[in-house]
Amino acid sequence: MDVPSTKHILTNCLIVSVISTIVIAQIPQRYSLPPNVCTLKETCHECIQTPSCSWCFDPDYINSPRCFQPSTSLQPNALCPEEYVFNPDNVLSVIENLTLSETGGIYAGSGSIEESGSGTFSGSVNSGSGGIPEVPKRIVQVSPQRLHLKLRARQSDRFTMSYKQAQDYPLDLYYLMDLSSSMHDDKENLSKLGNKLVLTMKNLTSDFRLGFGSFVDKVVMPYVSTLKQKLQHPCEICVAPYGFRHHMSLSINTHNFSTEVDRAQVSGNLDAPEGGFDAIMQAVVCPEIGWRLQARRLLVFSTDASFHYAGDGKLGGIVKPNDGECHMDNNGYYSQSIYQDYPSIEQINLSIRKKSINAIFAVTNSTISIYRELAKSIEGASVGVLEGDSSNIVDLIVEQYKKISSTVSLKHNASSAVSLKFFSSCLNPDGILLNTNECSGLRVVGDTVDFKVEIEVLKCPKNPKDHFQTIQIRPVGINETLIIDLEMLCECPCEKNGQRNSPRCSSAGTYKCGVCDCNPGAFGTKCECHTGGDIRNVTMNCINPNTTVECSGRGDCVCGHCVCRERPNKLEMITGKFCECDNFSCERHNGKLCSDHGECICGKCQCNPGWKGSNCACQDSTDSCKPATLKGDTLCSGAGTCECGVCVCNVTDNGRFTGKFCEKCPTCGDRCLEFKDCVRCQQYKTGPLKGNECGSNCTLFIPVPAKEPVVANEENGEVLCHYEDEEGCRFNFIYFYDEKQVLVVKAQEQRDCPPTVHIPAIILGVIAAVVLIGLAILLLWKLLTTIHDRREFARFEKEKMMAKWDTINGENPIYKQATSTFKNPTYSGKGNPCAQKRDFTYTVSILNYLDQSSVD
């Protein structure tokens, strides 16, 4: 049989861990709170707004809190029949779940399809062949489409939402161009590149529509010159300025695009920023543009300048805010340009988000940073760098379109009372779920992305009308949504149909959900109490100053006095002015209240004599922490503390002490060093411990004298210790624990000390020896030199006697006269080959020479 590899085992463990995490996360949060949280809730709606709590609306239910936690093993609601328990569960129902589309539908004709208020198709539909209208097939890229969810407060539920981009999904592209004079060459290039743009986009989707619009700025000072001739011709090639003009609606007749761009004329203005925001607003909201219901919508905004926004209109005396509506005349011009201010960035973002439009800002390098910041505030917007003459506009649009279509990002419109979280592994089906609402890297068609959506009601809105909300989750730039009809379970049905002035409420209150809602002036569990003043002055008598709950949540305030509730167990009682005390909630030990060694009084154990601790489980005496034969007050062998009559041994860097009295330390070194000083002071009266110090510090043992301590039994734990003190004396001792766990130390009777040494005598002896040795060396040297001199003198005398040279001539045979040799270079033989070399050697006696010199 094959043994699984370590990598395979780790992979399986990781998969199991991930699955366990997901399963746990999907379990409703019903069993996370302690039961006392539920018992503090006094009304049904407060009870069910607390996770895991249930409400009992039985009219005869008494002596127990009506709000309880049924998941606990302790059942305070055992007296509540099941038919009177209200514990609503989360319910998720699928209303509409159409299959995701593989391909898109092609709209016939040039008519537009717009969304109506109900989300259905409306608008003009052209007829196909034979005069039969061609109705576009519905494209489904989001599944499911509608859910109904009943959800309790502070609880969550999960479901799966899928997105898949259909093949040949319709595409609407509206090109909005700045036609100020600086964009003249850009317009010419766009006119030339129009056909290329159409062909390129149709390679991405066969259902493609194209439209065109232009803008300049508001025709008022200081944006444009108001001189008559400047209003007609701001420049030589310019036409009259305008705010926004719609030239061509979205159409399948895309070959008309180049014609319309070529017909459009540039204009001029004075300041650098342009009125592009007016144009964007009209291009987004006006139905004349022809945006289709089911199509990816692209708004390409091309300019080389910055923009005016809300507030700038005051410079031209325009103070009326932009209303975000369509104001387009029959000629396609924006009619409110000089009457309404520019829209704000948030207005632009809201309109684009509502229409599910992706804005592409194609701007020059000089303004790229401005529009990148703008794109951060507009949902689904992107930015591309436009060449100075717009020569790269086709590539820019294709690049941005692919970037937009390869990413899916989910947005929702839930209120602050609802939390939505998205989890997905994107295109990795075996990957770990990540907390993200965006996945990228999708191909144009075919890829399916699943999102786990977690929805939670954080709190119940105060207005009951807000308990019903419609939440939309949609991919950015796609006009398809998942609609969630959310019903927050914040109220109890029995609270809506209460019985007014019910006899159960002393005819002074409304009976609902088993409790009384008293009329003004009445209070009490059954509205039996009345007061002519403020009821709070009476109920305050039932509230402990240390809390804010009436009768500590364990009783009922009856006419200003707490009536404590009875317990099912008659031996258990709740007492106190504010029902703050009881005799059953004290600490337990081994399941016994106060360890059966005390009495539970007001939640605290009062221990019997001889016992202590919060649960009376500890003995008061410490005698059990030391052997009966141990001397002094040292507990646990000095290596632990006595807690509840039991030794808790210390853990040191060297090891851990064990044993009933912490007398052992298997992992420690020996205790020789610990016992050494006590052995010295007790046995030999030496060492650092003197007098009383020895008696107070050495209480663990009294050494037993032994002539020669040896280890007799190593299995008994006997340890032999060897030491040498500062006097050079050696001593041995052994220690062990006898059968009664009493420490026994056997010490050597007498120390082994070296003999006494007379240091002064040794020093004097050494000095004398050094002196004597020095004198002996001097005498020996004198003797040797005398003998050597006598020998040399005797040799001299002998040689003198043996001398035999000629004394007559007076010459010493040992002496040799000095000689000099000279060569005559004249007679070297050069120039006369027949001549023989002649060397003349002259020997001159230096003594004769000296004699002759002296004579001369």
Short mmCIF file of C-alpha atoms in Angstrom, two decimals, residues 268-609:
data_model
loop_
_atom_site.label_atom_id
_atom_site.label_comp_id
_atom_site.label_asym_id
_atom_site.label_seq_id
_atom_site.Cartn_x
_atom_site.Cartn_y
_atom_site.Cartn_z
CA GLY A 268 -13.20 79.04 -29.10
CA ASN A 269 -13.32 80.31 -25.54
CA LEU A 270 -11.19 82.51 -23.27
CA ASP A 271 -10.22 80.49 -20.19
CA ALA A 272 -8.36 77.18 -20.04
CA PRO A 273 -11.01 74.97 -18.32
CA GLU A 274 -13.87 73.76 -20.50
CA GLY A 275 -17.56 73.10 -19.87
CA GLY A 276 -17.20 69.34 -20.12
CA PHE A 277 -19.33 68.58 -17.05
CA ASP A 278 -22.41 70.15 -18.69
CA ALA A 279 -21.83 67.92 -21.70
CA ILE A 280 -21.34 64.76 -19.62
CA MET A 281 -24.56 65.36 -17.69
CA GLN A 282 -26.62 65.85 -20.88
CA ALA A 283 -25.00 62.90 -22.63
CA VAL A 284 -25.85 60.65 -19.67
CA VAL A 285 -29.44 61.68 -18.88
CA CYS A 286 -30.92 62.65 -22.26
CA PRO A 287 -32.96 59.89 -23.94
CA GLU A 288 -32.06 61.34 -27.34
CA ILE A 289 -28.62 59.77 -26.96
CA GLY A 290 -30.21 56.34 -27.38
CA TRP A 291 -28.64 54.31 -24.56
CA ARG A 292 -29.97 50.74 -24.65
CA LEU A 293 -31.22 48.82 -21.65
CA GLN A 294 -29.02 45.76 -22.09
CA ALA A 295 -25.68 46.97 -23.39
CA ARG A 296 -22.32 47.92 -22.02
CA ARG A 297 -22.29 51.71 -22.16
CA LEU A 298 -19.07 53.63 -22.81
CA LEU A 299 -18.82 57.42 -22.69
CA VAL A 300 -15.48 58.52 -24.20
CA PHE A 301 -14.60 62.04 -23.04
CA SER A 302 -11.80 63.57 -25.14
CA THR A 303 -10.12 66.87 -24.23
CA ASP A 304 -6.78 68.61 -23.72
CA ALA A 305 -7.94 70.92 -20.91
CA SER A 306 -9.31 70.78 -17.36
CA PHE A 307 -12.97 71.29 -16.40
CA HIS A 308 -15.34 73.65 -14.64
CA TYR A 309 -17.50 72.26 -11.84
CA ALA A 310 -20.22 73.37 -9.40
CA GLY A 311 -19.61 76.89 -8.10
CA ASP A 312 -17.62 78.15 -11.07
CA GLY A 313 -20.83 79.46 -12.63
CA LYS A 314 -20.89 82.30 -10.10
CA LEU A 315 -18.06 83.95 -12.07
CA GLY A 316 -20.55 84.46 -14.89
CA GLY A 317 -23.44 85.42 -12.64
CA ILE A 318 -25.04 81.94 -12.78
CA VAL A 319 -26.25 80.88 -9.34
CA LYS A 320 -28.98 78.36 -10.11
CA PRO A 321 -27.75 74.85 -9.26
CA ASN A 322 -27.70 72.19 -11.92
CA ASP A 323 -30.85 70.04 -11.66
CA GLY A 324 -29.35 66.97 -13.33
CA GLU A 325 -32.15 66.84 -15.92
CA CYS A 326 -32.09 66.76 -19.72
CA HIS A 327 -32.43 70.17 -21.41
CA MET A 328 -31.82 69.55 -25.11
CA ASP A 329 -33.59 71.57 -27.82
CA ASN A 330 -34.66 70.38 -31.24
CA ASN A 331 -31.26 71.22 -32.73
CA GLY A 332 -29.41 69.14 -30.15
CA TYR A 333 -28.06 72.08 -28.12
CA TYR A 334 -28.04 72.30 -24.31
CA SER A 335 -30.65 75.00 -23.71
CA GLN A 336 -29.88 75.74 -20.02
CA SER A 337 -26.17 76.33 -20.47
CA ILE A 338 -26.32 80.02 -19.50
CA TYR A 339 -28.99 79.55 -16.81
CA GLN A 340 -27.75 76.64 -14.67
CA ASP A 341 -24.44 76.18 -12.92
CA TYR A 342 -22.06 73.36 -13.79
CA PRO A 343 -22.92 70.01 -12.15
CA SER A 344 -20.85 68.80 -9.20
CA ILE A 345 -18.60 65.77 -9.27
CA GLU A 346 -21.06 63.88 -7.07
CA GLN A 347 -23.93 64.71 -9.45
CA ILE A 348 -21.89 63.34 -12.34
CA ASN A 349 -21.05 60.20 -10.33
CA LEU A 350 -24.68 59.66 -9.30
CA SER A 351 -25.97 60.00 -12.87
CA ILE A 352 -23.28 57.72 -14.33
CA ARG A 353 -23.86 55.12 -11.61
CA LYS A 354 -27.64 55.24 -12.13
CA LYS A 355 -27.27 54.70 -15.87
CA SER A 356 -24.50 52.06 -15.47
CA ILE A 357 -22.13 53.93 -17.77
CA ASN A 358 -18.36 53.51 -17.91
CA ALA A 359 -16.63 56.85 -18.49
CA ILE A 360 -13.28 56.82 -20.33
CA PHE A 361 -11.33 60.06 -20.02
CA ALA A 362 -9.03 60.31 -23.07
CA VAL A 363 -6.89 63.31 -22.14
CA THR A 364 -3.48 64.66 -23.01
CA ASN A 365 -0.42 64.20 -20.85
CA SER A 366 -0.62 67.76 -19.47
CA THR A 367 -3.93 67.07 -17.69
CA ILE A 368 -3.62 63.36 -16.96
CA SER A 369 -3.05 63.86 -13.21
CA ILE A 370 -6.25 65.94 -12.84
CA TYR A 371 -8.43 63.34 -14.52
CA ARG A 372 -6.87 60.47 -12.61
CA GLU A 373 -7.99 62.14 -9.40
CA LEU A 374 -11.43 62.74 -10.97
CA ALA A 375 -11.74 59.07 -11.96
CA LYS A 376 -11.31 58.05 -8.31
CA SER A 377 -14.58 59.87 -7.49
CA ILE A 378 -16.61 58.47 -10.42
CA GLU A 379 -17.67 54.86 -10.32
CA GLY A 380 -16.38 52.74 -13.22
CA ALA A 381 -14.28 55.56 -14.70
CA SER A 382 -10.84 55.07 -16.26
CA VAL A 383 -8.19 57.32 -17.78
CA GLY A 384 -6.01 56.98 -20.90
CA VAL A 385 -3.24 59.19 -22.29
CA LEU A 386 -4.22 60.82 -25.58
CA GLU A 387 -1.59 61.89 -28.09
CA GLY A 388 -1.48 65.58 -28.94
CA ASP A 389 -3.34 64.99 -32.22
CA SER A 390 -5.55 62.06 -31.02
CA SER A 391 -3.75 59.68 -33.38
CA ASN A 392 -3.90 56.87 -30.81
CA ILE A 393 -7.59 57.22 -29.97
CA VAL A 394 -8.59 53.85 -31.46
CA ASP A 395 -5.93 51.93 -29.55
CA LEU A 396 -6.80 53.86 -26.38
CA ILE A 397 -10.51 52.99 -26.59
CA VAL A 398 -9.81 49.31 -27.32
CA GLU A 399 -7.33 49.12 -24.45
CA GLN A 400 -9.74 50.71 -21.97
CA TYR A 401 -12.65 48.58 -23.17
CA LYS A 402 -10.69 45.38 -22.67
CA LYS A 403 -9.62 46.56 -19.24
CA ILE A 404 -13.23 47.33 -18.29
CA SER A 405 -14.68 44.12 -19.70
CA SER A 406 -12.01 41.94 -18.04
CA THR A 407 -12.97 43.14 -14.56
CA VAL A 408 -16.18 42.64 -12.58
CA SER A 409 -16.79 44.83 -9.53
CA LEU A 410 -19.93 44.55 -7.41
CA LYS A 411 -21.70 47.53 -5.81
CA HIS A 412 -24.83 47.74 -3.66
CA ASN A 413 -27.22 50.37 -2.34
CA ALA A 414 -27.87 48.94 1.12
CA SER A 415 -28.47 51.38 3.98
CA SER A 416 -26.21 51.76 6.99
CA ALA A 417 -28.43 49.35 8.94
CA VAL A 418 -27.38 46.49 6.66
CA SER A 419 -23.89 45.10 6.09
CA LEU A 420 -22.95 43.32 2.86
CA LYS A 421 -19.66 41.49 2.40
CA PHE A 422 -18.42 39.69 -0.70
CA PHE A 423 -16.14 36.65 -0.79
CA SER A 424 -14.71 35.07 -3.93
CA SER A 425 -11.82 32.99 -5.23
CA CYS A 426 -12.33 34.71 -8.62
CA LEU A 427 -11.08 32.49 -11.47
CA ASN A 428 -9.41 29.94 -9.19
CA PRO A 429 -12.11 27.41 -8.25
CA ASP A 430 -9.75 25.66 -5.83
CA GLY A 431 -8.51 28.89 -4.26
CA ILE A 432 -9.28 30.30 -0.84
CA LEU A 433 -12.23 32.66 -0.55
CA LEU A 434 -11.03 36.23 -0.15
CA ASN A 435 -12.98 39.22 1.14
CA THR A 436 -13.30 41.14 -2.13
CA ASN A 437 -15.99 42.58 -4.36
CA GLU A 438 -13.79 42.70 -7.48
CA CYS A 439 -12.23 40.08 -9.75
CA SER A 440 -9.99 40.84 -12.72
CA GLY A 441 -8.33 38.87 -15.47
CA LEU A 442 -11.57 37.73 -17.10
CA ARG A 443 -11.53 36.93 -20.77
CA VAL A 444 -13.98 38.76 -23.01
CA VAL A 445 -16.51 35.93 -22.85
CA GLY A 446 -17.03 32.63 -21.13
CA ASP A 447 -15.56 33.13 -17.67
CA THR A 448 -17.91 32.71 -14.71
CA VAL A 449 -17.18 34.27 -11.34
CA ASP A 450 -19.01 33.25 -8.17
CA PHE A 451 -19.35 35.58 -5.19
CA LYS A 452 -20.41 34.48 -1.72
CA VAL A 453 -22.53 37.34 -0.42
CA GLU A 454 -22.90 37.69 3.35
CA ILE A 455 -25.72 39.97 4.48
CA GLU A 456 -26.32 41.03 8.07
CA VAL A 457 -28.80 43.37 9.75
CA LEU A 458 -26.65 45.44 12.07
CA LYS A 459 -29.55 47.17 13.79
CA CYS A 460 -33.26 47.65 13.38
CA PRO A 461 -34.28 51.10 12.07
CA LYS A 462 -36.52 53.12 14.37
CA ASN A 463 -39.11 53.68 11.65
CA PRO A 464 -41.04 50.42 11.07
CA LYS A 465 -41.37 51.35 7.40
CA ASP A 466 -37.63 50.93 7.04
CA HIS A 467 -37.86 47.31 8.15
CA PHE A 468 -38.67 46.49 4.53
CA GLN A 469 -35.88 47.41 2.11
CA THR A 470 -35.05 46.61 -1.49
CA ILE A 471 -31.33 46.11 -2.01
CA GLN A 472 -29.72 46.01 -5.43
CA ILE A 473 -26.37 44.37 -6.13
CA ARG A 474 -25.00 45.09 -9.58
CA PRO A 475 -21.76 44.81 -11.53
CA VAL A 476 -20.30 48.22 -12.33
CA GLY A 477 -21.08 49.22 -15.92
CA ILE A 478 -23.67 46.46 -16.45
CA ASN A 479 -27.38 47.26 -16.35
CA GLU A 480 -28.27 44.00 -14.61
CA THR A 481 -28.93 43.65 -10.89
CA LEU A 482 -29.67 41.14 -8.20
CA ILE A 483 -32.63 42.48 -6.24
CA ILE A 484 -33.03 41.43 -2.60
CA ASP A 485 -36.39 42.08 -0.96
CA LEU A 486 -35.21 42.26 2.64
CA GLU A 487 -37.66 41.90 5.50
CA MET A 488 -36.07 42.66 8.85
CA LEU A 489 -37.54 40.57 11.64
CA CYS A 490 -37.58 43.36 14.18
CA GLU A 491 -41.12 43.08 15.58
CA CYS A 492 -43.35 40.37 16.97
CA PRO A 493 -46.76 39.79 15.36
CA CYS A 494 -48.39 39.66 18.79
CA GLU A 495 -47.27 43.25 19.45
CA LYS A 496 -49.35 44.56 16.55
CA ASN A 497 -52.69 43.21 17.83
CA GLY A 498 -52.70 44.09 21.54
CA GLN A 499 -55.86 44.11 23.69
CA ARG A 500 -56.41 47.59 25.04
CA ASN A 501 -57.55 48.03 28.68
CA SER A 502 -57.36 44.29 29.13
CA PRO A 503 -58.58 42.73 32.41
CA ARG A 504 -55.19 40.98 32.53
CA CYS A 505 -53.69 44.45 32.91
CA SER A 506 -56.14 45.64 35.60
CA SER A 507 -58.02 47.45 32.81
CA ALA A 508 -55.21 49.99 32.87
CA GLY A 509 -53.01 48.82 30.03
CA THR A 510 -52.67 47.01 26.70
CA TYR A 511 -52.04 43.29 26.83
CA LYS A 512 -49.66 42.06 24.09
CA CYS A 513 -47.24 39.16 23.81
CA GLY A 514 -48.05 38.03 27.34
CA VAL A 515 -47.08 41.31 29.06
CA CYS A 516 -48.85 44.53 29.93
CA ASP A 517 -48.07 47.90 28.42
CA CYS A 518 -49.52 50.17 31.08
CA ASN A 519 -51.38 53.39 30.44
CA PRO A 520 -49.97 56.67 31.76
CA GLY A 521 -50.24 56.79 35.55
CA ALA A 522 -50.28 53.00 35.95
CA PHE A 523 -47.36 50.65 36.41
CA GLY A 524 -46.50 47.20 37.67
CA THR A 525 -46.47 43.77 36.09
CA LYS A 526 -50.25 43.87 35.72
CA CYS A 527 -50.59 47.66 35.84
CA GLU A 528 -51.96 47.22 39.35
CA CYS A 529 -50.10 50.20 40.75
CA HIS A 530 -51.06 53.83 40.31
CA THR A 531 -49.36 57.09 41.01
CA GLY A 532 -50.39 60.66 40.61
CA GLY A 533 -46.84 61.80 39.89
CA ASP A 534 -44.00 60.62 37.74
CA ILE A 535 -43.83 56.86 37.57
CA ARG A 536 -40.05 57.04 37.43
CA ASN A 537 -39.97 58.21 41.06
CA VAL A 538 -41.63 54.94 42.04
CA THR A 539 -39.75 52.57 39.80
CA MET A 540 -36.45 54.06 40.92
CA ASN A 541 -37.08 52.37 44.28
CA CYS A 542 -36.66 49.05 42.47
CA ILE A 543 -33.34 49.87 40.85
CA ASN A 544 -30.06 49.15 42.59
CA PRO A 545 -27.87 52.30 42.52
CA ASN A 546 -25.07 50.14 41.10
CA THR A 547 -27.16 49.01 38.11
CA THR A 548 -29.80 50.32 35.73
CA VAL A 549 -32.05 47.24 35.72
CA GLU A 550 -35.17 46.92 37.80
CA CYS A 551 -34.87 44.31 40.53
CA SER A 552 -31.52 43.19 39.07
CA GLY A 553 -33.43 41.51 36.25
CA ARG A 554 -34.49 38.74 38.65
CA GLY A 555 -37.71 40.13 39.99
CA ASP A 556 -40.69 42.36 39.26
CA CYS A 557 -41.20 45.88 40.52
CA VAL A 558 -44.59 45.83 42.18
CA CYS A 559 -45.72 49.27 43.29
CA GLY A 560 -42.18 50.40 44.04
CA HIS A 561 -41.02 47.16 45.70
CA CYS A 562 -39.14 44.23 44.21
CA VAL A 563 -40.86 40.85 44.27
CA CYS A 564 -38.17 38.29 43.55
CA ARG A 565 -38.98 35.45 41.22
CA GLU A 566 -39.21 31.89 42.44
CA ARG A 567 -36.88 29.19 41.20
CA PRO A 568 -38.01 25.76 39.98
CA ASN A 569 -35.75 24.28 42.67
CA LYS A 570 -37.35 25.27 45.96
CA LEU A 571 -33.99 25.14 47.74
CA GLU A 572 -32.72 27.92 45.49
CA MET A 573 -33.85 31.38 46.55
CA ILE A 574 -33.42 34.94 45.31
CA THR A 575 -33.35 37.54 48.07
CA GLY A 576 -32.44 41.13 48.76
CA LYS A 577 -34.14 44.50 48.46
CA PHE A 578 -33.27 44.59 44.77
CA CYS A 579 -33.22 40.78 44.30
CA GLU A 580 -29.46 41.12 44.11
CA CYS A 581 -28.66 38.11 46.33
CA ASP A 582 -29.11 34.37 45.94
CA ASN A 583 -27.88 31.13 47.47
CA PHE A 584 -27.05 29.20 44.32
CA SER A 585 -24.70 31.26 42.13
CA CYS A 586 -21.52 30.85 44.22
CA GLU A 587 -18.42 29.13 42.92
CA ARG A 588 -18.43 25.35 42.77
CA HIS A 589 -15.66 22.79 43.10
CA ASN A 590 -16.08 19.34 41.61
CA GLY A 591 -19.74 20.21 41.07
CA LYS A 592 -20.31 21.02 44.73
CA LEU A 593 -21.48 24.43 45.85
CA CYS A 594 -18.76 26.02 47.98
CA SER A 595 -17.10 22.56 47.95
CA ASP A 596 -19.59 21.53 50.69
CA HIS A 597 -17.28 23.37 53.08
CA GLY A 598 -19.27 26.56 53.37
CA GLU A 599 -22.55 28.38 52.76
CA CYS A 600 -23.55 30.48 49.73
CA ILE A 601 -24.68 33.89 50.95
CA CYS A 602 -25.54 36.61 48.41
CA GLY A 603 -23.44 35.04 45.67
CA LYS A 604 -20.30 34.54 47.82
CA CYS A 605 -19.09 31.54 49.78
CA GLN A 606 -18.84 31.88 53.58
CA CYS A 607 -16.36 29.11 54.47
CA ASN A 608 -16.50 26.83 57.50
CA PRO A 609 -13.64 26.99 60.03
#
